[in-house]
Amino acid sequence: MTTVSLQHLKGKASIEAGYMTLYGEYGKRYNNRALNIPGYGWVPCSRKLQMNFTTSPDELMLVISEPDDEYIPVTSEIWVTRTNVVRIL
């Protein structure tokens, strides 16, 4: 699994919110919240992001599955989620 911070997009490009249809293992369809991320296209949002939604690049990161990962989700190999970095001031 590879993670990519989206902080580099701050002030350069906007992230558009919308929805996309994901397909499960047996063809079941899921209507899922998604973000249109410059350079990556429409990327489905994780449950964590859907529960606490934002489009701020400072608070987002991509999670991309690798071919040798033990678990690869059926519905998508790339997801956008909230960053797990906590800033303490």
PDB file of N, CA and C in Angstrom:
ATOM      1  N   MET A   1       0.845  -1.170   0.000  1.00  0.00           N
ATOM      2  CA  MET A   1       0.000   0.000   0.000  1.00  0.00           C
ATOM      3  C   MET A   1       0.890   1.233   0.000  1.00  0.00           C
ATOM      4  N   THR A   2       0.471   2.191  -0.813  1.00  0.00           N
ATOM      5  CA  THR A   2       1.166   3.469  -0.892  1.00  0.00           C
ATOM      6  C   THR A   2       0.210   4.564  -0.441  1.00  0.00           C
ATOM      7  N   THR A   3       0.727   5.520   0.317  1.00  0.00           N
ATOM      8  CA  THR A   3      -0.089   6.666   0.705  1.00  0.00           C
ATOM      9  C   THR A   3       0.522   7.931   0.108  1.00  0.00           C
ATOM     10  N   VAL A   4      -0.345   8.832  -0.319  1.00  0.00           N
ATOM     11  CA  VAL A   4       0.095  10.084  -0.934  1.00  0.00           C
ATOM     12  C   VAL A   4      -0.661  11.229  -0.283  1.00  0.00           C
ATOM     13  N   SER A   5       0.071  12.141   0.325  1.00  0.00           N
ATOM     14  CA  SER A   5      -0.547  13.332   0.907  1.00  0.00           C
ATOM     15  C   SER A   5      -1.009  14.253  -0.217  1.00  0.00           C
ATOM     16  N   LEU A   6      -2.120  14.931  -0.016  1.00  0.00           N
ATOM     17  CA  LEU A   6      -2.621  15.859  -1.028  1.00  0.00           C
ATOM     18  C   LEU A   6      -2.304  17.310  -0.695  1.00  0.00           C
ATOM     19  N   GLN A   7      -1.419  17.533   0.280  1.00  0.00           N
ATOM     20  CA  GLN A   7      -1.055  18.900   0.673  1.00  0.00           C
ATOM     21  C   GLN A   7      -0.446  19.691  -0.477  1.00  0.00           C
ATOM     22  N   HIS A   8       0.195  19.004  -1.423  1.00  0.00           N
ATOM     23  CA  HIS A   8       0.822  19.690  -2.553  1.00  0.00           C
ATOM     24  C   HIS A   8      -0.203  20.376  -3.466  1.00  0.00           C
ATOM     25  N   LEU A   9      -1.493  20.045  -3.326  1.00  0.00           N
ATOM     26  CA  LEU A   9      -2.541  20.662  -4.137  1.00  0.00           C
ATOM     27  C   LEU A   9      -3.069  21.964  -3.533  1.00  0.00           C
ATOM     28  N   LYS A  10      -2.686  22.257  -2.300  1.00  0.00           N
ATOM     29  CA  LYS A  10      -3.200  23.443  -1.600  1.00  0.00           C
ATOM     30  C   LYS A  10      -2.903  24.708  -2.408  1.00  0.00           C
ATOM     31  N   GLY A  11      -3.964  25.424  -2.741  1.00  0.00           N
ATOM     32  CA  GLY A  11      -3.825  26.671  -3.472  1.00  0.00           C
ATOM     33  C   GLY A  11      -3.567  26.523  -4.961  1.00  0.00           C
ATOM     34  N   LYS A  12      -3.339  25.310  -5.443  1.00  0.00           N
ATOM     35  CA  LYS A  12      -3.030  25.098  -6.859  1.00  0.00           C
ATOM     36  C   LYS A  12      -4.242  24.630  -7.656  1.00  0.00           C
ATOM     37  N   ALA A  13      -5.032  23.769  -7.074  1.00  0.00           N
ATOM     38  CA  ALA A  13      -6.176  23.205  -7.790  1.00  0.00           C
ATOM     39  C   ALA A  13      -7.282  22.894  -6.791  1.00  0.00           C
ATOM     40  N   SER A  14      -8.504  22.944  -7.281  1.00  0.00           N
ATOM     41  CA  SER A  14      -9.621  22.630  -6.385  1.00  0.00           C
ATOM     42  C   SER A  14     -10.027  21.170  -6.522  1.00  0.00           C
ATOM     43  N   ILE A  15     -10.535  20.639  -5.439  1.00  0.00           N
ATOM     44  CA  ILE A  15     -11.007  19.264  -5.400  1.00  0.00           C
ATOM     45  C   ILE A  15     -12.528  19.310  -5.432  1.00  0.00           C
ATOM     46  N   GLU A  16     -13.099  18.662  -6.425  1.00  0.00           N
ATOM     47  CA  GLU A  16     -14.547  18.663  -6.626  1.00  0.00           C
ATOM     48  C   GLU A  16     -15.166  17.442  -5.960  1.00  0.00           C
ATOM     49  N   ALA A  17     -16.308  17.623  -5.304  1.00  0.00           N
ATOM     50  CA  ALA A  17     -17.025  16.528  -4.650  1.00  0.00           C
ATOM     51  C   ALA A  17     -18.164  16.042  -5.535  1.00  0.00           C
ATOM     52  N   GLY A  18     -18.445  14.740  -5.451  1.00  0.00           N
ATOM     53  CA  GLY A  18     -19.542  14.151  -6.205  1.00  0.00           C
ATOM     54  C   GLY A  18     -19.778  12.725  -5.756  1.00  0.00           C
ATOM     55  N   TYR A  19     -20.335  11.926  -6.627  1.00  0.00           N
ATOM     56  CA  TYR A  19     -20.614  10.517  -6.334  1.00  0.00           C
ATOM     57  C   TYR A  19     -20.178   9.655  -7.503  1.00  0.00           C
ATOM     58  N   MET A  20     -19.896   8.390  -7.216  1.00  0.00           N
ATOM     59  CA  MET A  20     -19.574   7.424  -8.257  1.00  0.00           C
ATOM     60  C   MET A  20     -20.162   6.073  -7.880  1.00  0.00           C
ATOM     61  N   THR A  21     -20.339   5.219  -8.871  1.00  0.00           N
ATOM     62  CA  THR A  21     -20.860   3.880  -8.630  1.00  0.00           C
ATOM     63  C   THR A  21     -19.691   2.904  -8.575  1.00  0.00           C
ATOM     64  N   LEU A  22     -19.642   2.133  -7.482  1.00  0.00           N
ATOM     65  CA  LEU A  22     -18.632   1.088  -7.322  1.00  0.00           C
ATOM     66  C   LEU A  22     -19.325  -0.261  -7.494  1.00  0.00           C
ATOM     67  N   TYR A  23     -18.590  -1.239  -7.985  1.00  0.00           N
ATOM     68  CA  TYR A  23     -19.140  -2.574  -8.198  1.00  0.00           C
ATOM     69  C   TYR A  23     -18.419  -3.574  -7.312  1.00  0.00           C
ATOM     70  N   GLY A  24     -19.190  -4.331  -6.529  1.00  0.00           N
ATOM     71  CA  GLY A  24     -18.638  -5.335  -5.629  1.00  0.00           C
ATOM     72  C   GLY A  24     -18.281  -6.617  -6.354  1.00  0.00           C
ATOM     73  N   GLU A  25     -17.836  -7.595  -5.598  1.00  0.00           N
ATOM     74  CA  GLU A  25     -17.344  -8.863  -6.135  1.00  0.00           C
ATOM     75  C   GLU A  25     -18.372  -9.585  -7.006  1.00  0.00           C
ATOM     76  N   TYR A  26     -19.632  -9.534  -6.641  1.00  0.00           N
ATOM     77  CA  TYR A  26     -20.671 -10.245  -7.382  1.00  0.00           C
ATOM     78  C   TYR A  26     -21.557  -9.298  -8.177  1.00  0.00           C
ATOM     79  N   GLY A  27     -21.033  -8.136  -8.537  1.00  0.00           N
ATOM     80  CA  GLY A  27     -21.755  -7.184  -9.359  1.00  0.00           C
ATOM     81  C   GLY A  27     -22.690  -6.260  -8.612  1.00  0.00           C
ATOM     82  N   LYS A  28     -22.707  -6.338  -7.278  1.00  0.00           N
ATOM     83  CA  LYS A  28     -23.545  -5.438  -6.493  1.00  0.00           C
ATOM     84  C   LYS A  28     -23.038  -4.010  -6.673  1.00  0.00           C
ATOM     85  N   ARG A  29     -23.962  -3.072  -6.864  1.00  0.00           N
ATOM     86  CA  ARG A  29     -23.616  -1.675  -7.102  1.00  0.00           C
ATOM     87  C   ARG A  29     -23.708  -0.868  -5.810  1.00  0.00           C
ATOM     88  N   TYR A  30     -22.741   0.009  -5.612  1.00  0.00           N
ATOM     89  CA  TYR A  30     -22.690   0.887  -4.450  1.00  0.00           C
ATOM     90  C   TYR A  30     -22.563   2.329  -4.939  1.00  0.00           C
ATOM     91  N   ASN A  31     -23.466   3.205  -4.497  1.00  0.00           N
ATOM     92  CA  ASN A  31     -23.346   4.628  -4.772  1.00  0.00           C
ATOM     93  C   ASN A  31     -22.482   5.216  -3.667  1.00  0.00           C
ATOM     94  N   ASN A  32     -21.312   5.719  -4.016  1.00  0.00           N
ATOM     95  CA  ASN A  32     -20.326   6.131  -3.025  1.00  0.00           C
ATOM     96  C   ASN A  32     -19.895   7.573  -3.278  1.00  0.00           C
ATOM     97  N   ARG A  33     -19.696   8.326  -2.207  1.00  0.00           N
ATOM     98  CA  ARG A  33     -19.165   9.684  -2.319  1.00  0.00           C
ATOM     99  C   ARG A  33     -17.764   9.598  -2.909  1.00  0.00           C
ATOM    100  N   ALA A  34     -17.395  10.590  -3.727  1.00  0.00           N
ATOM    101  CA  ALA A  34     -16.088  10.586  -4.381  1.00  0.00           C
ATOM    102  C   ALA A  34     -15.580  12.013  -4.534  1.00  0.00           C
ATOM    103  N   LEU A  35     -14.279  12.127  -4.735  1.00  0.00           N
ATOM    104  CA  LEU A  35     -13.643  13.421  -4.987  1.00  0.00           C
ATOM    105  C   LEU A  35     -12.918  13.362  -6.324  1.00  0.00           C
ATOM    106  N   ASN A  36     -13.025  14.432  -7.099  1.00  0.00           N
ATOM    107  CA  ASN A  36     -12.292  14.541  -8.351  1.00  0.00           C
ATOM    108  C   ASN A  36     -10.972  15.227  -8.021  1.00  0.00           C
ATOM    109  N   ILE A  37      -9.917  14.442  -7.977  1.00  0.00           N
ATOM    110  CA  ILE A  37      -8.603  14.919  -7.545  1.00  0.00           C
ATOM    111  C   ILE A  37      -7.721  15.121  -8.770  1.00  0.00           C
ATOM    112  N   PRO A  38      -7.221  16.345  -8.977  1.00  0.00           N
ATOM    113  CA  PRO A  38      -6.367  16.607 -10.139  1.00  0.00           C
ATOM    114  C   PRO A  38      -5.209  15.612 -10.228  1.00  0.00           C
ATOM    115  N   GLY A  39      -5.061  15.024 -11.401  1.00  0.00           N
ATOM    116  CA  GLY A  39      -4.006  14.039 -11.639  1.00  0.00           C
ATOM    117  C   GLY A  39      -4.419  12.606 -11.358  1.00  0.00           C
ATOM    118  N   TYR A  40      -5.551  12.414 -10.671  1.00  0.00           N
ATOM    119  CA  TYR A  40      -6.020  11.069 -10.323  1.00  0.00           C
ATOM    120  C   TYR A  40      -7.439  10.792 -10.801  1.00  0.00           C
ATOM    121  N   GLY A  41      -8.209  11.832 -11.110  1.00  0.00           N
ATOM    122  CA  GLY A  41      -9.596  11.662 -11.527  1.00  0.00           C
ATOM    123  C   GLY A  41     -10.501  11.419 -10.330  1.00  0.00           C
ATOM    124  N   TRP A  42     -11.660  10.791 -10.580  1.00  0.00           N
ATOM    125  CA  TRP A  42     -12.626  10.518  -9.512  1.00  0.00           C
ATOM    126  C   TRP A  42     -12.136   9.377  -8.650  1.00  0.00           C
ATOM    127  N   VAL A  43     -12.028   9.638  -7.356  1.00  0.00           N
ATOM    128  CA  VAL A  43     -11.527   8.655  -6.387  1.00  0.00           C
ATOM    129  C   VAL A  43     -12.583   8.488  -5.292  1.00  0.00           C
ATOM    130  N   PRO A  44     -12.984   7.243  -4.979  1.00  0.00           N
ATOM    131  CA  PRO A  44     -13.996   7.038  -3.943  1.00  0.00           C
ATOM    132  C   PRO A  44     -13.479   7.429  -2.560  1.00  0.00           C
ATOM    133  N   CYS A  45     -14.389   7.941  -1.732  1.00  0.00           N
ATOM    134  CA  CYS A  45     -14.067   8.337  -0.365  1.00  0.00           C
ATOM    135  C   CYS A  45     -14.185   7.137   0.570  1.00  0.00           C
ATOM    136  N   SER A  46     -13.288   7.059   1.534  1.00  0.00           N
ATOM    137  CA  SER A  46     -13.354   6.031   2.565  1.00  0.00           C
ATOM    138  C   SER A  46     -14.531   6.310   3.490  1.00  0.00           C
ATOM    139  N   ARG A  47     -14.908   5.327   4.275  1.00  0.00           N
ATOM    140  CA  ARG A  47     -15.970   5.534   5.274  1.00  0.00           C
ATOM    141  C   ARG A  47     -15.562   6.618   6.269  1.00  0.00           C
ATOM    142  N   LYS A  48     -14.288   6.613   6.656  1.00  0.00           N
ATOM    143  CA  LYS A  48     -13.772   7.608   7.604  1.00  0.00           C
ATOM    144  C   LYS A  48     -13.989   9.022   7.060  1.00  0.00           C
ATOM    145  N   LEU A  49     -13.729   9.243   5.786  1.00  0.00           N
ATOM    146  CA  LEU A  49     -13.913  10.554   5.187  1.00  0.00           C
ATOM    147  C   LEU A  49     -15.394  10.881   5.040  1.00  0.00           C
ATOM    148  N   GLN A  50     -16.206   9.915   4.676  1.00  0.00           N
ATOM    149  CA  GLN A  50     -17.638  10.171   4.521  1.00  0.00           C
ATOM    150  C   GLN A  50     -18.286  10.567   5.855  1.00  0.00           C
ATOM    151  N   MET A  51     -17.789  10.016   6.945  1.00  0.00           N
ATOM    152  CA  MET A  51     -18.338  10.338   8.267  1.00  0.00           C
ATOM    153  C   MET A  51     -17.909  11.731   8.749  1.00  0.00           C
ATOM    154  N   ASN A  52     -16.782  12.233   8.251  1.00  0.00           N
ATOM    155  CA  ASN A  52     -16.247  13.539   8.649  1.00  0.00           C
ATOM    156  C   ASN A  52     -15.695  14.195   7.386  1.00  0.00           C
ATOM    157  N   PHE A  53     -16.606  14.638   6.511  1.00  0.00           N
ATOM    158  CA  PHE A  53     -16.268  15.032   5.143  1.00  0.00           C
ATOM    159  C   PHE A  53     -15.548  16.374   5.058  1.00  0.00           C
ATOM    160  N   THR A  54     -14.579  16.436   4.144  1.00  0.00           N
ATOM    161  CA  THR A  54     -13.855  17.659   3.812  1.00  0.00           C
ATOM    162  C   THR A  54     -13.287  17.527   2.408  1.00  0.00           C
ATOM    163  N   THR A  55     -13.003  18.672   1.779  1.00  0.00           N
ATOM    164  CA  THR A  55     -12.276  18.676   0.500  1.00  0.00           C
ATOM    165  C   THR A  55     -10.951  19.427   0.645  1.00  0.00           C
ATOM    166  N   SER A  56     -10.545  19.712   1.863  1.00  0.00           N
ATOM    167  CA  SER A  56      -9.295  20.428   2.129  1.00  0.00           C
ATOM    168  C   SER A  56      -8.092  19.514   1.892  1.00  0.00           C
ATOM    169  N   PRO A  57      -7.209  19.876   0.947  1.00  0.00           N
ATOM    170  CA  PRO A  57      -6.034  19.037   0.670  1.00  0.00           C
ATOM    171  C   PRO A  57      -5.148  18.802   1.897  1.00  0.00           C
ATOM    172  N   ASP A  58      -5.136  19.753   2.837  1.00  0.00           N
ATOM    173  CA  ASP A  58      -4.336  19.605   4.056  1.00  0.00           C
ATOM    174  C   ASP A  58      -4.774  18.405   4.900  1.00  0.00           C
ATOM    175  N   GLU A  59      -6.024  18.007   4.749  1.00  0.00           N
ATOM    176  CA  GLU A  59      -6.578  16.957   5.600  1.00  0.00           C
ATOM    177  C   GLU A  59      -6.822  15.642   4.868  1.00  0.00           C
ATOM    178  N   LEU A  60      -6.313  15.533   3.633  1.00  0.00           N
ATOM    179  CA  LEU A  60      -6.602  14.344   2.827  1.00  0.00           C
ATOM    180  C   LEU A  60      -5.346  13.621   2.376  1.00  0.00           C
ATOM    181  N   MET A  61      -5.504  12.323   2.159  1.00  0.00           N
ATOM    182  CA  MET A  61      -4.441  11.530   1.572  1.00  0.00           C
ATOM    183  C   MET A  61      -5.050  10.407   0.742  1.00  0.00           C
ATOM    184  N   LEU A  62      -4.298   9.935  -0.228  1.00  0.00           N
ATOM    185  CA  LEU A  62      -4.712   8.807  -1.052  1.00  0.00           C
ATOM    186  C   LEU A  62      -4.117   7.532  -0.488  1.00  0.00           C
ATOM    187  N   VAL A  63      -4.862   6.454  -0.581  1.00  0.00           N
ATOM    188  CA  VAL A  63      -4.372   5.122  -0.222  1.00  0.00           C
ATOM    189  C   VAL A  63      -4.483   4.287  -1.496  1.00  0.00           C
ATOM    190  N   ILE A  64      -3.338   3.827  -1.995  1.00  0.00           N
ATOM    191  CA  ILE A  64      -3.292   3.104  -3.265  1.00  0.00           C
ATOM    192  C   ILE A  64      -2.788   1.689  -3.013  1.00  0.00           C
ATOM    193  N   SER A  65      -3.575   0.701  -3.441  1.00  0.00           N
ATOM    194  CA  SER A  65      -3.202  -0.709  -3.270  1.00  0.00           C
ATOM    195  C   SER A  65      -2.079  -1.077  -4.237  1.00  0.00           C
ATOM    196  N   GLU A  66      -1.194  -1.933  -3.786  1.00  0.00           N
ATOM    197  CA  GLU A  66      -0.105  -2.470  -4.595  1.00  0.00           C
ATOM    198  C   GLU A  66      -0.426  -3.922  -4.948  1.00  0.00           C
ATOM    199  N   PRO A  67       0.078  -4.447  -6.060  1.00  0.00           N
ATOM    200  CA  PRO A  67      -0.226  -5.827  -6.456  1.00  0.00           C
ATOM    201  C   PRO A  67       0.146  -6.886  -5.408  1.00  0.00           C
ATOM    202  N   ASP A  68       1.164  -6.615  -4.584  1.00  0.00           N
ATOM    203  CA  ASP A  68       1.601  -7.607  -3.595  1.00  0.00           C
ATOM    204  C   ASP A  68       0.966  -7.414  -2.215  1.00  0.00           C
ATOM    205  N   ASP A  69      -0.014  -6.488  -2.088  1.00  0.00           N
ATOM    206  CA  ASP A  69      -0.705  -6.296  -0.811  1.00  0.00           C
ATOM    207  C   ASP A  69      -1.501  -7.547  -0.448  1.00  0.00           C
ATOM    208  N   GLU A  70      -1.583  -7.815   0.847  1.00  0.00           N
ATOM    209  CA  GLU A  70      -2.337  -8.968   1.328  1.00  0.00           C
ATOM    210  C   GLU A  70      -3.827  -8.803   1.056  1.00  0.00           C
ATOM    211  N   TYR A  71      -4.340  -7.605   1.235  1.00  0.00           N
ATOM    212  CA  TYR A  71      -5.759  -7.342   0.992  1.00  0.00           C
ATOM    213  C   TYR A  71      -5.900  -6.175   0.020  1.00  0.00           C
ATOM    214  N   ILE A  72      -6.591  -6.408  -1.091  1.00  0.00           N
ATOM    215  CA  ILE A  72      -6.890  -5.363  -2.054  1.00  0.00           C
ATOM    216  C   ILE A  72      -8.407  -5.297  -2.182  1.00  0.00           C
ATOM    217  N   PRO A  73      -9.012  -4.144  -1.878  1.00  0.00           N
ATOM    218  CA  PRO A  73     -10.470  -4.035  -1.992  1.00  0.00           C
ATOM    219  C   PRO A  73     -10.954  -4.352  -3.408  1.00  0.00           C
ATOM    220  N   VAL A  74     -12.082  -4.996  -3.512  1.00  0.00           N
ATOM    221  CA  VAL A  74     -12.652  -5.372  -4.805  1.00  0.00           C
ATOM    222  C   VAL A  74     -13.162  -4.137  -5.551  1.00  0.00           C
ATOM    223  N   THR A  75     -13.750  -3.206  -4.822  1.00  0.00           N
ATOM    224  CA  THR A  75     -14.434  -2.076  -5.450  1.00  0.00           C
ATOM    225  C   THR A  75     -13.502  -1.030  -6.062  1.00  0.00           C
ATOM    226  N   SER A  76     -12.319  -0.819  -5.507  1.00  0.00           N
ATOM    227  CA  SER A  76     -11.385   0.166  -6.041  1.00  0.00           C
ATOM    228  C   SER A  76      -9.984  -0.081  -5.474  1.00  0.00           C
ATOM    229  N   GLU A  77      -8.973   0.182  -6.281  1.00  0.00           N
ATOM    230  CA  GLU A  77      -7.587   0.043  -5.830  1.00  0.00           C
ATOM    231  C   GLU A  77      -7.035   1.354  -5.278  1.00  0.00           C
ATOM    232  N   ILE A  78      -7.827   2.416  -5.349  1.00  0.00           N
ATOM    233  CA  ILE A  78      -7.410   3.716  -4.829  1.00  0.00           C
ATOM    234  C   ILE A  78      -8.577   4.332  -4.065  1.00  0.00           C
ATOM    235  N   TRP A  79      -8.256   4.935  -2.926  1.00  0.00           N
ATOM    236  CA  TRP A  79      -9.257   5.576  -2.062  1.00  0.00           C
ATOM    237  C   TRP A  79      -8.693   6.887  -1.556  1.00  0.00           C
ATOM    238  N   VAL A  80      -9.580   7.825  -1.238  1.00  0.00           N
ATOM    239  CA  VAL A  80      -9.164   9.056  -0.570  1.00  0.00           C
ATOM    240  C   VAL A  80      -9.738   9.002   0.846  1.00  0.00           C
ATOM    241  N   THR A  81      -8.918   9.386   1.812  1.00  0.00           N
ATOM    242  CA  THR A  81      -9.317   9.340   3.203  1.00  0.00           C
ATOM    243  C   THR A  81      -8.746  10.541   3.939  1.00  0.00           C
ATOM    244  N   ARG A  82      -9.153  10.705   5.175  1.00  0.00           N
ATOM    245  CA  ARG A  82      -8.585  11.778   5.998  1.00  0.00           C
ATOM    246  C   ARG A  82      -7.180  11.375   6.422  1.00  0.00           C
ATOM    247  N   THR A  83      -6.301  12.345   6.467  1.00  0.00           N
ATOM    248  CA  THR A  83      -4.926  12.075   6.857  1.00  0.00           C
ATOM    249  C   THR A  83      -4.875  11.573   8.315  1.00  0.00           C
ATOM    250  N   ASN A  84      -3.913  10.736   8.598  1.00  0.00           N
ATOM    251  CA  ASN A  84      -3.771  10.222   9.959  1.00  0.00           C
ATOM    252  C   ASN A  84      -2.695  10.984  10.730  1.00  0.00           C
ATOM    253  N   VAL A  85      -2.245  12.121  10.185  1.00  0.00           N
ATOM    254  CA  VAL A  85      -1.257  12.946  10.857  1.00  0.00           C
ATOM    255  C   VAL A  85      -1.979  13.916  11.789  1.00  0.00           C
ATOM    256  N   VAL A  86      -1.591  13.926  13.025  1.00  0.00           N
ATOM    257  CA  VAL A  86      -2.195  14.830  14.007  1.00  0.00           C
ATOM    258  C   VAL A  86      -1.214  15.939  14.313  1.00  0.00           C
ATOM    259  N   ARG A  87      -1.678  17.170  14.178  1.00  0.00           N
ATOM    260  CA  ARG A  87      -0.817  18.317  14.481  1.00  0.00           C
ATOM    261  C   ARG A  87      -1.118  18.812  15.877  1.00  0.00           C
ATOM    262  N   ILE A  88      -0.078  18.986  16.658  1.00  0.00           N
ATOM    263  CA  ILE A  88      -0.222  19.505  18.019  1.00  0.00           C
ATOM    264  C   ILE A  88       0.458  20.865  18.058  1.00  0.00           C
ATOM    265  N   LEU A  89      -0.289  21.865  18.472  1.00  0.00           N
ATOM    266  CA  LEU A  89       0.272  23.232  18.520  1.00  0.00           C
ATOM    267  C   LEU A  89       0.709  23.579  19.912  1.00  0.00           C
TER     268      LEU A  89
END
